[in-house]
């Protein structure tokens, strides 16, 4: 049988085929369908590399409109062919980060969206590992409120001006003063200074 480099050009690909290779000498064809691919990888895909920049996932799209590449995660109960609604605390998606400690891979953190009810409303959760414990650090709850689970460390600028109505900003006016500035619905910026000791 001829080598791959000696095979003739692909002559036909249908919607049901991912690729078809035809032997130029025998005319025998080998087709690979998406079903073949799914069964061979068992719906899991692992990409590995041993050099810098050897593993990347790049999604590119160029259009004259606002749209951009989408990475979509879908969660349902039931089956793929007959999905049913999620329930509260079902994870809709999660991205995990692991680091090797010399013995095994340990999860350093993850972030994801979790269902808050059966209507697929969700909350956001960001977790990191601190002193060997994986815990929630930042989230957006079912009401849309931002929740900070650890100390909140700010580094305010020495001069700020709220740009839009409803904006609240903190200014590090000096070593002994913080100024809170708020731009009201009337467009006027009002401030109050807190003296530090």
Coordinates of C-alpha atoms in Angstrom, one line a residue:
X1 CA 0.0 0.0 0.0
X2 CA 1.2 3.5 -0.8
X3 CA 2.5 5.8 1.9
X4 CA 0.3 8.7 3.0
X5 CA 2.6 11.1 1.1
X6 CA 1.9 9.0 -2.1
X7 CA -1.8 9.0 -1.8
X8 CA -3.9 10.9 -4.3
X9 CA -6.0 14.0 -3.4
X10 CA -9.1 13.7 -1.3
X11 CA -11.9 13.4 -3.9
X12 CA -15.0 13.7 -1.7
X13 CA -16.1 14.7 1.8
X14 CA -19.7 14.6 2.7
X15 CA -21.5 16.0 5.7
X16 CA -21.2 12.6 7.5
X17 CA -17.5 12.4 6.9
X18 CA -14.8 14.2 8.7
X19 CA -12.1 13.1 6.2
X20 CA -11.7 10.6 3.5
X21 CA -8.3 9.2 2.2
X22 CA -8.1 7.3 -1.0
X23 CA -5.2 5.0 -2.0
X24 CA -4.0 6.1 -5.4
X25 CA -2.9 2.5 -6.3
X26 CA -5.9 0.4 -5.1
X27 CA -8.6 3.1 -5.0
X28 CA -9.5 1.8 -1.6
X29 CA -10.8 4.5 0.7
X30 CA -10.7 5.1 4.4
X31 CA -13.2 7.4 5.8
X32 CA -13.3 8.9 9.3
X33 CA -16.6 10.2 10.6
X34 CA -17.3 12.4 13.6
X35 CA -18.8 9.3 15.3
X36 CA -15.5 7.5 14.8
X37 CA -13.6 10.4 16.4
X38 CA -16.0 10.6 19.4
X39 CA -15.8 6.9 20.1
X40 CA -12.0 6.9 19.9
X41 CA -11.6 9.8 22.3
X42 CA -14.6 8.9 24.4
X43 CA -15.7 12.5 24.4
X44 CA -12.5 13.6 26.2
X45 CA -9.6 15.4 24.5
X46 CA -6.2 15.6 26.0
X47 CA -3.4 17.8 24.5
X48 CA 0.1 17.5 25.9
X49 CA 3.4 19.2 25.3
X50 CA 6.9 19.2 26.7
X51 CA 8.2 22.5 25.4
X52 CA 7.2 26.2 25.9
X53 CA 4.2 27.3 23.8
X54 CA 3.6 23.7 22.7
X55 CA 0.0 23.6 23.9
X56 CA -2.4 26.4 22.9
X57 CA -6.0 26.7 22.0
X58 CA -6.6 29.6 19.7
X59 CA -10.0 30.6 18.4
X60 CA -9.8 33.1 15.5
X61 CA -12.6 35.0 13.7
X62 CA -12.6 38.0 11.5
X63 CA -15.9 39.8 10.6
X64 CA -17.1 43.3 10.0
X65 CA -19.6 42.9 12.8
X66 CA -19.4 42.8 16.6
X67 CA -19.4 39.0 17.0
X68 CA -16.3 37.1 18.2
X69 CA -15.5 33.4 18.8
X70 CA -17.6 31.7 21.4
X71 CA -16.6 29.1 23.9
X72 CA -19.9 27.5 25.0
X73 CA -20.6 25.2 28.0
X74 CA -24.0 23.6 28.3
X75 CA -25.4 21.7 31.3
X76 CA -28.6 19.7 31.6
X77 CA -29.9 16.8 33.5
X78 CA -31.3 13.8 31.7
X79 CA -29.5 12.8 28.5
X80 CA -28.1 14.6 25.5
X81 CA -31.0 13.5 23.4
X82 CA -33.6 14.2 26.1
X83 CA -32.3 16.9 28.4
X84 CA -34.1 18.0 31.5
X85 CA -33.8 21.1 33.7
X86 CA -30.9 21.7 36.0
X87 CA -31.5 22.1 39.8
X88 CA -30.0 24.4 42.3
X89 CA -26.3 23.9 42.9
X90 CA -25.8 22.1 39.5
X91 CA -22.5 23.3 38.1
X92 CA -23.0 24.8 34.6
X93 CA -19.3 25.1 33.8
X94 CA -16.0 25.2 35.6
X95 CA -12.4 25.9 34.6
X96 CA -9.7 24.2 36.8
X97 CA -6.1 25.1 37.3
X98 CA -3.6 22.5 38.6
X99 CA 0.1 22.6 39.6
X100 CA 2.4 19.7 40.3
X101 CA 3.8 19.6 43.9
X102 CA 6.6 17.1 43.0
X103 CA 4.3 14.1 43.7
X104 CA 1.0 14.8 42.1
X105 CA -1.1 17.5 40.5
X106 CA -2.9 19.6 43.0
X107 CA -5.8 22.0 42.2
X108 CA -4.7 25.6 42.8
X109 CA -8.0 27.1 41.9
X110 CA -11.1 27.1 39.7
X111 CA -13.9 29.4 38.6
X112 CA -17.3 28.5 37.4
X113 CA -21.0 29.2 37.2
X114 CA -23.5 27.3 39.4
X115 CA -27.2 27.1 38.9
X116 CA -29.3 28.8 41.6
X117 CA -32.6 27.2 40.5
X118 CA -34.3 25.1 37.9
X119 CA -34.6 28.0 35.5
X120 CA -30.8 28.1 34.8
X121 CA -30.3 31.3 36.7
X122 CA -26.7 31.2 38.0
X123 CA -24.1 32.5 40.3
X124 CA -20.3 32.9 39.8
X125 CA -17.7 31.4 42.1
X126 CA -13.9 32.0 42.0
X127 CA -11.8 29.7 44.3
X128 CA -8.1 29.5 45.1
X129 CA -6.0 27.2 47.3
X130 CA -4.6 29.0 50.4
X131 CA -2.5 27.0 53.0
X132 CA -3.7 23.7 51.5
X133 CA -7.4 24.6 51.5
X134 CA -9.5 25.3 48.4
X135 CA -12.1 28.0 49.2
X136 CA -14.3 30.6 47.7
X137 CA -12.7 34.1 47.4
X138 CA -14.9 36.1 45.1
X139 CA -18.4 35.5 43.8
X140 CA -21.6 37.0 42.3
X141 CA -24.6 35.6 44.1
X142 CA -28.2 34.9 42.9
X143 CA -29.2 38.5 43.4
X144 CA -26.3 39.8 41.2
X145 CA -24.4 41.1 44.3
X146 CA -20.6 40.8 44.4
X147 CA -19.4 38.8 47.4
X148 CA -15.8 39.1 48.7
X149 CA -14.9 36.2 51.0
X150 CA -11.5 37.4 52.1
X151 CA -9.8 40.7 53.0
X152 CA -10.4 43.4 50.3
X153 CA -7.2 45.2 49.5
X154 CA -7.5 48.4 47.5
X155 CA -4.8 50.6 46.0
X156 CA -6.6 53.9 45.3
X157 CA -5.2 56.6 43.1
X158 CA -4.2 60.0 44.5
X159 CA -6.7 61.8 42.3
X160 CA -9.9 60.5 40.9
X161 CA -13.1 61.8 39.2
X162 CA -16.2 59.7 38.7
X163 CA -17.0 59.6 35.0
X164 CA -20.6 58.5 35.0
X165 CA -23.7 59.2 37.0
X166 CA -23.9 56.7 39.9
X167 CA -20.2 56.2 40.1
X168 CA -18.5 56.1 43.5
X169 CA -14.8 56.3 43.8
X170 CA -12.2 56.4 46.6
X171 CA -9.3 58.8 46.5
X172 CA -6.1 58.5 48.5
X173 CA -5.8 62.2 48.9
X174 CA -2.9 62.1 51.3
X175 CA -1.3 59.8 53.9
X176 CA -3.8 61.1 56.4
X177 CA -7.0 61.5 54.3
X178 CA -9.3 59.4 52.1
X179 CA -11.9 61.2 49.9
X180 CA -15.1 59.5 48.8
X181 CA -16.5 61.0 45.5
X182 CA -19.9 60.3 44.2
X183 CA -21.5 61.5 40.9
X184 CA -25.2 61.9 41.4
X185 CA -28.0 61.5 38.9
X186 CA -27.8 65.2 38.3
X187 CA -24.2 64.9 37.1
X188 CA -22.7 66.7 40.1
X189 CA -19.7 65.2 41.9
X190 CA -20.0 65.4 45.7
X191 CA -17.3 64.4 48.1
X192 CA -16.6 63.7 51.8
X193 CA -13.1 63.4 53.3
X194 CA -12.2 61.0 56.1
X195 CA -9.3 61.9 58.3
X196 CA -6.9 59.1 59.2
X197 CA -4.8 58.9 62.3

